[in-house]
mmCIF file of N, CA and C in Angstrom:
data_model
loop_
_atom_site.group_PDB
_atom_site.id
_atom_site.type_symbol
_atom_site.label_atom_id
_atom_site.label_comp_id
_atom_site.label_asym_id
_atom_site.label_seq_id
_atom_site.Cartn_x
_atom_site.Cartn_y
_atom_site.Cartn_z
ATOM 1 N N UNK A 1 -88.688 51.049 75.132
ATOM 2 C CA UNK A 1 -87.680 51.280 76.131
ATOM 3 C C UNK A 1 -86.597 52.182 75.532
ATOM 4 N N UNK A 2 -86.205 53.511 76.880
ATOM 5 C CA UNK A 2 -84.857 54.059 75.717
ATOM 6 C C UNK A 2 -83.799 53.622 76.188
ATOM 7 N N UNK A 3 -83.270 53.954 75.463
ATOM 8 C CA UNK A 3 -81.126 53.188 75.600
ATOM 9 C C UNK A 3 -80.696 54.791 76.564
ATOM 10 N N UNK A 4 -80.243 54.949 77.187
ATOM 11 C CA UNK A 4 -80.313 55.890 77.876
ATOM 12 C C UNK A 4 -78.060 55.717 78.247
ATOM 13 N N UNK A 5 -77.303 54.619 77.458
ATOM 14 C CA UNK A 5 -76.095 54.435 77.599
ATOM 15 C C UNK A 5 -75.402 55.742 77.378
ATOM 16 N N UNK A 6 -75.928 56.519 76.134
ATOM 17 C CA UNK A 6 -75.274 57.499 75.566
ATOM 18 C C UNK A 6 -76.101 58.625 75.998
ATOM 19 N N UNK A 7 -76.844 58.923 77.163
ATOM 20 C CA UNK A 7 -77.309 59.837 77.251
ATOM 21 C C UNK A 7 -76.988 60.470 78.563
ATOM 22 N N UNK A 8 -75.843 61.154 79.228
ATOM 23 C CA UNK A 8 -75.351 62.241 79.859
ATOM 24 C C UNK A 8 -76.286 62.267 81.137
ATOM 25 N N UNK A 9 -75.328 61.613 82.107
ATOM 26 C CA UNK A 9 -75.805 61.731 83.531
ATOM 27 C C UNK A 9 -75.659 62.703 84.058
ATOM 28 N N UNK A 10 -76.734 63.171 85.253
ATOM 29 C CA UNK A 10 -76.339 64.443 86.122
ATOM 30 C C UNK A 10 -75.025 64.448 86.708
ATOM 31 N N UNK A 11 -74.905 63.469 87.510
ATOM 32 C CA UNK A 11 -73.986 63.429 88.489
ATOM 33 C C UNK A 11 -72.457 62.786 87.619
ATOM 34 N N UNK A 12 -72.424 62.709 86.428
ATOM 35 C CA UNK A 12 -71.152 62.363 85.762
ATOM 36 C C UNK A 12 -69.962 63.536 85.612
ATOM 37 N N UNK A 13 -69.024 62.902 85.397
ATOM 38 C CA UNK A 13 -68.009 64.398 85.408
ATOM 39 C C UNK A 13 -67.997 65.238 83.875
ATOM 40 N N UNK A 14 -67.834 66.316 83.698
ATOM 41 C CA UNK A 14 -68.230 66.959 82.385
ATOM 42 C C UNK A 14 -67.000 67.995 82.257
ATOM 43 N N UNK A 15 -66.595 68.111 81.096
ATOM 44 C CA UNK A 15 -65.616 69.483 80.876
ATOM 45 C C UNK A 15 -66.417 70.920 80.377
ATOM 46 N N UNK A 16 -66.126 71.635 80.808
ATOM 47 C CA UNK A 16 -66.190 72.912 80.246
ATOM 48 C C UNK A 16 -65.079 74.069 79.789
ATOM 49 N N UNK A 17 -64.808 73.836 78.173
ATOM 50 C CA UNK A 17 -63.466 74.143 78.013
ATOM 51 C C UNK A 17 -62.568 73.611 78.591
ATOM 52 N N UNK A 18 -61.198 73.848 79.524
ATOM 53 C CA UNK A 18 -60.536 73.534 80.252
ATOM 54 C C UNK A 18 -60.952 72.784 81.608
ATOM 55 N N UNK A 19 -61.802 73.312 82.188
ATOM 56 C CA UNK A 19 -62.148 73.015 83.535
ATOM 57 C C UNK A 19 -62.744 71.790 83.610
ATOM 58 N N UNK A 20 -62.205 70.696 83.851
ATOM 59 C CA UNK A 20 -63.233 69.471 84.541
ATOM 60 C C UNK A 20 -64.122 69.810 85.810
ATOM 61 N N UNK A 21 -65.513 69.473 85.432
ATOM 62 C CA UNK A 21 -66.293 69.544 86.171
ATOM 63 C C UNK A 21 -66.565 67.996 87.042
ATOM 64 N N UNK A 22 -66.966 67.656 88.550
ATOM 65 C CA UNK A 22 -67.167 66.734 89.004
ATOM 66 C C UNK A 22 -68.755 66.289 88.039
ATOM 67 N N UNK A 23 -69.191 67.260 88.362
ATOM 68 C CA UNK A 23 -70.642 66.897 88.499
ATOM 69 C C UNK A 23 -71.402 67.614 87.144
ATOM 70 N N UNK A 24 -72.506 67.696 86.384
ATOM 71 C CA UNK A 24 -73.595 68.909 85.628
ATOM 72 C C UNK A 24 -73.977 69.558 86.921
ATOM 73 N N UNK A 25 -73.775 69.542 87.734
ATOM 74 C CA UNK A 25 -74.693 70.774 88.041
ATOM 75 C C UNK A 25 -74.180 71.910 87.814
ATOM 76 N N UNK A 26 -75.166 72.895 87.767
ATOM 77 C CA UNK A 26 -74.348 74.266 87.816
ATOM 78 C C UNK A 26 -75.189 75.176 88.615
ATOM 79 N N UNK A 27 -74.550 75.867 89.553
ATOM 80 C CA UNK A 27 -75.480 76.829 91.121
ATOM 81 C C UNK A 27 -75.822 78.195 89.843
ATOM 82 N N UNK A 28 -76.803 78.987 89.906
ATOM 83 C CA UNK A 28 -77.145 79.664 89.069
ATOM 84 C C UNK A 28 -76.481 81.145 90.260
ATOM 85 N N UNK A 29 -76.496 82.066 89.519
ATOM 86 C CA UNK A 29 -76.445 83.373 89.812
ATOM 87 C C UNK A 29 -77.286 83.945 90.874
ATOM 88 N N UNK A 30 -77.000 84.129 92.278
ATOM 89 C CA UNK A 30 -78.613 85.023 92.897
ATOM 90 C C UNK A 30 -78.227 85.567 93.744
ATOM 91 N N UNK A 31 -78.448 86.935 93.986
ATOM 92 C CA UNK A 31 -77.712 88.214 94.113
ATOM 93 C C UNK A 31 -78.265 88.112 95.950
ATOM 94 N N UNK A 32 -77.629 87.661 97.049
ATOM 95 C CA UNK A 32 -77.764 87.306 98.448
ATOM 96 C C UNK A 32 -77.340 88.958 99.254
ATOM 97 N N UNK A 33 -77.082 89.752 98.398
ATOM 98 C CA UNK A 33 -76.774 91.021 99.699
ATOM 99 C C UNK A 33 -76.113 90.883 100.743
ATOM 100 N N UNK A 34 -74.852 90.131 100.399
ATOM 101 C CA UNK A 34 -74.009 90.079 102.353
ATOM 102 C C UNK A 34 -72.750 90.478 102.081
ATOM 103 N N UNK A 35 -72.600 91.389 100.916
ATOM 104 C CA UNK A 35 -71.436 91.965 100.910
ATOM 105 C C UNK A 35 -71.352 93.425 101.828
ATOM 106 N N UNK A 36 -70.054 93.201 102.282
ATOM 107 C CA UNK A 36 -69.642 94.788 103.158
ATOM 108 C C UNK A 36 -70.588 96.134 102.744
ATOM 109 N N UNK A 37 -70.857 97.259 103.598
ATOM 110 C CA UNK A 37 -71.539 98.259 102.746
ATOM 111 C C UNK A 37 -70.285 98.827 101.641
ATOM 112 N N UNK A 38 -69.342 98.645 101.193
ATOM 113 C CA UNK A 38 -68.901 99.124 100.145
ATOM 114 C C UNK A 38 -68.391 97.702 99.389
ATOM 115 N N UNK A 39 -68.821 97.372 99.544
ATOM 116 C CA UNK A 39 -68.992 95.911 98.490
ATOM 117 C C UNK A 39 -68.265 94.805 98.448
ATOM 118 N N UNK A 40 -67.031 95.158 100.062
ATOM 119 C CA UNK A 40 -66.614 93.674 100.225
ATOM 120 C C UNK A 40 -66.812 92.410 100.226
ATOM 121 N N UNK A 41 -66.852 91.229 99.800
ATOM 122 C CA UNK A 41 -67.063 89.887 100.080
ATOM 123 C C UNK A 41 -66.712 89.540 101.236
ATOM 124 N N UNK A 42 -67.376 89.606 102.413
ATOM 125 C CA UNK A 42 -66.818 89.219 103.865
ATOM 126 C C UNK A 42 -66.979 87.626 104.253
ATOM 127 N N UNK A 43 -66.766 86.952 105.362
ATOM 128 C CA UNK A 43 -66.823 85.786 105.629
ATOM 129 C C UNK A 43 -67.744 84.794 105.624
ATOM 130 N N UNK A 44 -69.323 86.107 105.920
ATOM 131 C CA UNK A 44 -70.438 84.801 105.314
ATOM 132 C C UNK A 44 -71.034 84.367 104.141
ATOM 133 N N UNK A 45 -70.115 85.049 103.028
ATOM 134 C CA UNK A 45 -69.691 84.827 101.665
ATOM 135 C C UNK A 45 -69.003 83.662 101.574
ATOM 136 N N UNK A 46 -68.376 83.811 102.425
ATOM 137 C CA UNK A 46 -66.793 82.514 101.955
ATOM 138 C C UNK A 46 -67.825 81.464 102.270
ATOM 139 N N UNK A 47 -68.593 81.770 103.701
ATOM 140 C CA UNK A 47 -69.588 79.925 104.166
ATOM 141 C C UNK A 47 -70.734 79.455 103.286
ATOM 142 N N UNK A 48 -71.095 80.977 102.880
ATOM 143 C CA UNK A 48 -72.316 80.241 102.021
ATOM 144 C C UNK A 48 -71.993 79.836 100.679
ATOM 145 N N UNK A 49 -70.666 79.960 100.128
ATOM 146 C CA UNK A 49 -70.268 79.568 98.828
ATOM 147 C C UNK A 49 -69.124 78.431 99.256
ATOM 148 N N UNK A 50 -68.973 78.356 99.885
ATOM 149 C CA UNK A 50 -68.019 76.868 100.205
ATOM 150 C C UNK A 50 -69.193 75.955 100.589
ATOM 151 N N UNK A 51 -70.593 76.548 101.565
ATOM 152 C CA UNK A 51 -71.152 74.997 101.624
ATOM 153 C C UNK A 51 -71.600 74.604 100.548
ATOM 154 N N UNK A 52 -71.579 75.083 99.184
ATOM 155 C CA UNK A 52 -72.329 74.931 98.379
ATOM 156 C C UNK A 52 -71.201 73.856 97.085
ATOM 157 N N UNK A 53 -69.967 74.122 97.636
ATOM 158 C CA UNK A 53 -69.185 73.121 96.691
ATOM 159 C C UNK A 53 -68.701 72.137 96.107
ATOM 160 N N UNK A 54 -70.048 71.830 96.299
ATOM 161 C CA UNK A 54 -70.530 70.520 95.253
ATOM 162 C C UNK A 54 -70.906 70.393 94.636
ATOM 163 N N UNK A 55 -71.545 71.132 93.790
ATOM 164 C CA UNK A 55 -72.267 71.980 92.855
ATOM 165 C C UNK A 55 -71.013 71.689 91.787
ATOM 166 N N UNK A 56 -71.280 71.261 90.571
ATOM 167 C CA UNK A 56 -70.100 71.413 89.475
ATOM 168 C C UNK A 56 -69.426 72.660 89.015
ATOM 169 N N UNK A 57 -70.235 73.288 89.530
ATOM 170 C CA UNK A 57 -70.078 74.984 89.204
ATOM 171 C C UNK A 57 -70.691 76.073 89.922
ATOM 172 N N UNK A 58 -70.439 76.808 90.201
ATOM 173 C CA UNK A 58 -70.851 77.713 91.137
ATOM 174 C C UNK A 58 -70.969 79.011 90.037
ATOM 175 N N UNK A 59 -71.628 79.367 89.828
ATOM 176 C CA UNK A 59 -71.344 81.158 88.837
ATOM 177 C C UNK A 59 -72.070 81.641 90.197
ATOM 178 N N UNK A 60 -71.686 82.832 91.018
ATOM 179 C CA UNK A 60 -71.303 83.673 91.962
ATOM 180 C C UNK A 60 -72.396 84.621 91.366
ATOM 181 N N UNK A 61 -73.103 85.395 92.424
ATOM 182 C CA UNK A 61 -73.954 86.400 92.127
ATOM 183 C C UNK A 61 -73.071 87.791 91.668
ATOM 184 N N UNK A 62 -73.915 88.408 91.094
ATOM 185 C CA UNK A 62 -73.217 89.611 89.949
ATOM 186 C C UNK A 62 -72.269 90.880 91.036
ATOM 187 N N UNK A 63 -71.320 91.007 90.756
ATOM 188 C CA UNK A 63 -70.173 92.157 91.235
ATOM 189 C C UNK A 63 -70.425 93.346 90.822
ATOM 190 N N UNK A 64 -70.091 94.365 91.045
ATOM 191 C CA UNK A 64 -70.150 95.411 89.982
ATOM 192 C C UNK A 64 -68.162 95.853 90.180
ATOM 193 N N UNK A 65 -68.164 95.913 88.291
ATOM 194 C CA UNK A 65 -66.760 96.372 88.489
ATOM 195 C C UNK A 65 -66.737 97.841 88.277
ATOM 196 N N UNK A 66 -66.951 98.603 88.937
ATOM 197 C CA UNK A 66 -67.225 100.466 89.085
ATOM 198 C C UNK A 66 -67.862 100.742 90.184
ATOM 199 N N UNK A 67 -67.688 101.834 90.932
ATOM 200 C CA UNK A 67 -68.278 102.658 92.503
ATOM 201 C C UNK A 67 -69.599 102.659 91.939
ATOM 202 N N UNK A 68 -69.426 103.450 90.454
ATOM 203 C CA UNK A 68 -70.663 103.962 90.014
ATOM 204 C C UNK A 68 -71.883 102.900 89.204
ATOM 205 N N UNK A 69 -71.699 101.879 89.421
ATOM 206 C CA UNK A 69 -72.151 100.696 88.716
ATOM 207 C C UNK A 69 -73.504 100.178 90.030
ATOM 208 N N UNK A 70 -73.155 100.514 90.923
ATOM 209 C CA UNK A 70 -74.272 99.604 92.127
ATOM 210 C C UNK A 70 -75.538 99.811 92.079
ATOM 211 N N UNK A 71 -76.344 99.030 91.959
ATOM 212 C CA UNK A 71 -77.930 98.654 91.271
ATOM 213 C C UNK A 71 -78.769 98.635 93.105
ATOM 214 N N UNK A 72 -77.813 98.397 93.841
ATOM 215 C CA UNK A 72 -78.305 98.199 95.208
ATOM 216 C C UNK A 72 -77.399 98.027 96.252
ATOM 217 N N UNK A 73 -77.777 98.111 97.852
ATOM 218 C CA UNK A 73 -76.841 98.231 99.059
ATOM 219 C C UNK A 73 -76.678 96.496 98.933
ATOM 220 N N UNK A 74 -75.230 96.739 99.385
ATOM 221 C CA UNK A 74 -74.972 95.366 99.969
ATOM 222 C C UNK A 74 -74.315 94.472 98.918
ATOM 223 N N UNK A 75 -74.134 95.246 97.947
ATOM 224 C CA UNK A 75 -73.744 93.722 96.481
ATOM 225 C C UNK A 75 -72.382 93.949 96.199
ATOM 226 N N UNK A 76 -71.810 93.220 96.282
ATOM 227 C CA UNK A 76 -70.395 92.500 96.033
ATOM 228 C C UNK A 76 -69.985 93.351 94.636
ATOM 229 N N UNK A 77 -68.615 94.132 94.827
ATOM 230 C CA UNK A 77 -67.935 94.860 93.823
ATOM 231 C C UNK A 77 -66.770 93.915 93.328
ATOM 232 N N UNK A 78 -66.179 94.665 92.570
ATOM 233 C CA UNK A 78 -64.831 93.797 92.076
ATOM 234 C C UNK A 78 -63.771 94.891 91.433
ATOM 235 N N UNK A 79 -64.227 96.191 92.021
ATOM 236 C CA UNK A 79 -63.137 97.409 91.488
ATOM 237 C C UNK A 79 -61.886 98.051 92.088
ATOM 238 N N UNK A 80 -61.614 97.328 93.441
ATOM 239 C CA UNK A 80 -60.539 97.495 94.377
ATOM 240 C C UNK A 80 -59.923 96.613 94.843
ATOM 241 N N UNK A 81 -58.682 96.204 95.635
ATOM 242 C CA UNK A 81 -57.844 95.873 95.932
ATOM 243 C C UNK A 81 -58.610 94.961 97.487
ATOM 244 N N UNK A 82 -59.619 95.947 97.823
ATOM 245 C CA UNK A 82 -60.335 95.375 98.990
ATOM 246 C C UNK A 82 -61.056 94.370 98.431
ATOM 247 N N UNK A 83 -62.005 94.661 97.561
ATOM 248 C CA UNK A 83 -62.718 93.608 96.628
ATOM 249 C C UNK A 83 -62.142 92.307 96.197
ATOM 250 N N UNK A 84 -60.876 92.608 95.649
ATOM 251 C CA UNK A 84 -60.531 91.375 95.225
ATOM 252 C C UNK A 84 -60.058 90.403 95.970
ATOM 253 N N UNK A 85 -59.339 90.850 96.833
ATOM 254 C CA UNK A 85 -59.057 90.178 98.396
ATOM 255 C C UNK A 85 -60.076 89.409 99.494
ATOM 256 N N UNK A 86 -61.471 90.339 99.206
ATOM 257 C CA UNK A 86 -62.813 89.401 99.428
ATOM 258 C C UNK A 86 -63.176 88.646 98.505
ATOM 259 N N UNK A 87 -63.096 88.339 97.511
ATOM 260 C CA UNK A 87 -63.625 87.154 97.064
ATOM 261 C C UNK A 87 -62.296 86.238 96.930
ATOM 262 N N UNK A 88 -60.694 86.467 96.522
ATOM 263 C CA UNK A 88 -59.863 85.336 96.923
ATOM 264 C C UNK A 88 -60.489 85.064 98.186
ATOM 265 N N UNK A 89 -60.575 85.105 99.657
ATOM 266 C CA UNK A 89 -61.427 84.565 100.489
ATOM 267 C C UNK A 89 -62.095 83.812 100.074
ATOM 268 N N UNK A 90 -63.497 83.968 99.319
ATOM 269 C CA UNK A 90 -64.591 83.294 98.747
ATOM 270 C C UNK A 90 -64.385 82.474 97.871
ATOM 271 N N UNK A 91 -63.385 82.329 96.968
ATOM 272 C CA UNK A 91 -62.887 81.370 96.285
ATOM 273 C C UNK A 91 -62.191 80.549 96.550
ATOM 274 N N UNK A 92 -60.759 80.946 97.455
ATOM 275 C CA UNK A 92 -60.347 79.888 98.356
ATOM 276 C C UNK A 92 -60.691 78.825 99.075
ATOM 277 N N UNK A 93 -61.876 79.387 99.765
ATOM 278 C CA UNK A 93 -62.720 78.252 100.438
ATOM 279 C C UNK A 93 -63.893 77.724 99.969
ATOM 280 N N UNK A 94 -64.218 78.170 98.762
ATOM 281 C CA UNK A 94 -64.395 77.053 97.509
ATOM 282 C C UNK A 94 -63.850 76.237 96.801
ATOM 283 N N UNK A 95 -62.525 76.710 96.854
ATOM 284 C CA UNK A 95 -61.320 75.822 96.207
ATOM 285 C C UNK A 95 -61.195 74.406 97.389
ATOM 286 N N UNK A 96 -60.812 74.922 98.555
ATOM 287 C CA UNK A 96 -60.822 74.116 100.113
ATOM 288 C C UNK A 96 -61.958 73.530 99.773
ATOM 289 N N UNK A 97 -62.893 73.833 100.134
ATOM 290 C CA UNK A 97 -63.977 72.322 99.845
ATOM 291 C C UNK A 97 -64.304 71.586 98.796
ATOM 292 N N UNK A 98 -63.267 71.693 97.252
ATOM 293 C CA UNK A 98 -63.370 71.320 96.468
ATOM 294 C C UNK A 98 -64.444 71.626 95.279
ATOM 295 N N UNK A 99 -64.594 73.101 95.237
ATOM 296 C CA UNK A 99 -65.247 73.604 94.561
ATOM 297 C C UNK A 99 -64.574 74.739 93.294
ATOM 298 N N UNK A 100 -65.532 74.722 92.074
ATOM 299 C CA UNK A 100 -64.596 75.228 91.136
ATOM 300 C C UNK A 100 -66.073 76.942 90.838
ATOM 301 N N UNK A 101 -65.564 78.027 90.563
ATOM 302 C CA UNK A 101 -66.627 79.167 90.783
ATOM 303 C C UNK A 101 -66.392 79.831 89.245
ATOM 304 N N UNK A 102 -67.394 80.935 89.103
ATOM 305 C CA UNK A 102 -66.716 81.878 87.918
ATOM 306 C C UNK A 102 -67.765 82.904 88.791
ATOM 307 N N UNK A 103 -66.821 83.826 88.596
ATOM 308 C CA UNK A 103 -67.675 85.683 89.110
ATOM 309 C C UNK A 103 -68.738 86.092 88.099
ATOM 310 N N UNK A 104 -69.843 86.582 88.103
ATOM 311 C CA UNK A 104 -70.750 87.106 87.418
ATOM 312 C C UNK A 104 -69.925 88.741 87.360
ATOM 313 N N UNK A 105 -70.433 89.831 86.293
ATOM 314 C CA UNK A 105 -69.929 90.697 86.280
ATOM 315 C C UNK A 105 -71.491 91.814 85.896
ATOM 316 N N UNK A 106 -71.370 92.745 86.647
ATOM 317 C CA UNK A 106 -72.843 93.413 86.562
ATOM 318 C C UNK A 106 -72.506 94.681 86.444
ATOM 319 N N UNK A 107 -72.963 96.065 85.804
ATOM 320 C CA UNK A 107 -72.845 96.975 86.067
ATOM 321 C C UNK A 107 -74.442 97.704 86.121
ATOM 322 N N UNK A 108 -74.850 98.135 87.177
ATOM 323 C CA UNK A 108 -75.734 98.473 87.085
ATOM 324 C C UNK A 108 -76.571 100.043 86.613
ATOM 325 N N UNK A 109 -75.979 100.569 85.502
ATOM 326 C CA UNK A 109 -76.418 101.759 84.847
ATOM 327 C C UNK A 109 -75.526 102.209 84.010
ATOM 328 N N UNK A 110 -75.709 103.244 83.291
ATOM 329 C CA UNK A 110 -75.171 103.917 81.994
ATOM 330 C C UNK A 110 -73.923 104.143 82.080
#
């Protein structure tokens, strides 16, 4: 039989560095294409990452921080003033449903 006392539940609360986590889980990275055609984070960003905030962690599919960085149509930037304003959106209402996120950061070429 194992002793399983000292052995780290899923659903227990966990730190990472600073951040208390509710839960281990962690939502992995996966690049959904519903950003604006110039790479805003629009509103069905904010729903599909708030329903998800329960998740101990959310890491957010990859941004590109440069015009010239985009690997493909549709993917979430992080190099303007518009950008960043779409994902406060997306984080906010991750924050609102009690969810904690980190941005992936991608550049896609030389």
């Amino acid at each position: 039989m194992t002793d399983t006392t000292t052995v780290p539940q899923l659903f227990e609360p966990a730190s990472l560095g600073t951040l208390d986590l509710p839960n281990r889980l962690v939502m992995a990275p996966m690049t959904r294409n519903r950003a604006d055609a110039d790479g805003v984070p629009g509103p069905l960003m904010a729903t599909y990452y708030a329903q998800r905030a329960s998740a101990g962690l959310i890491i957010a599919e990859a941004a590109t921080p440069s015009a010239v960085g985009l690997t493909y149509p549709n993917i979430p930037a992080i190099h303007d003033e518009a950008h960043v304003a779409g994902w406060r959106r997306v984080t906010d209402a991750v924050r609102a449903a009690g969810g904690r996120m980190f941005l992936q950061i991608q550049h896609g070429g030389r």
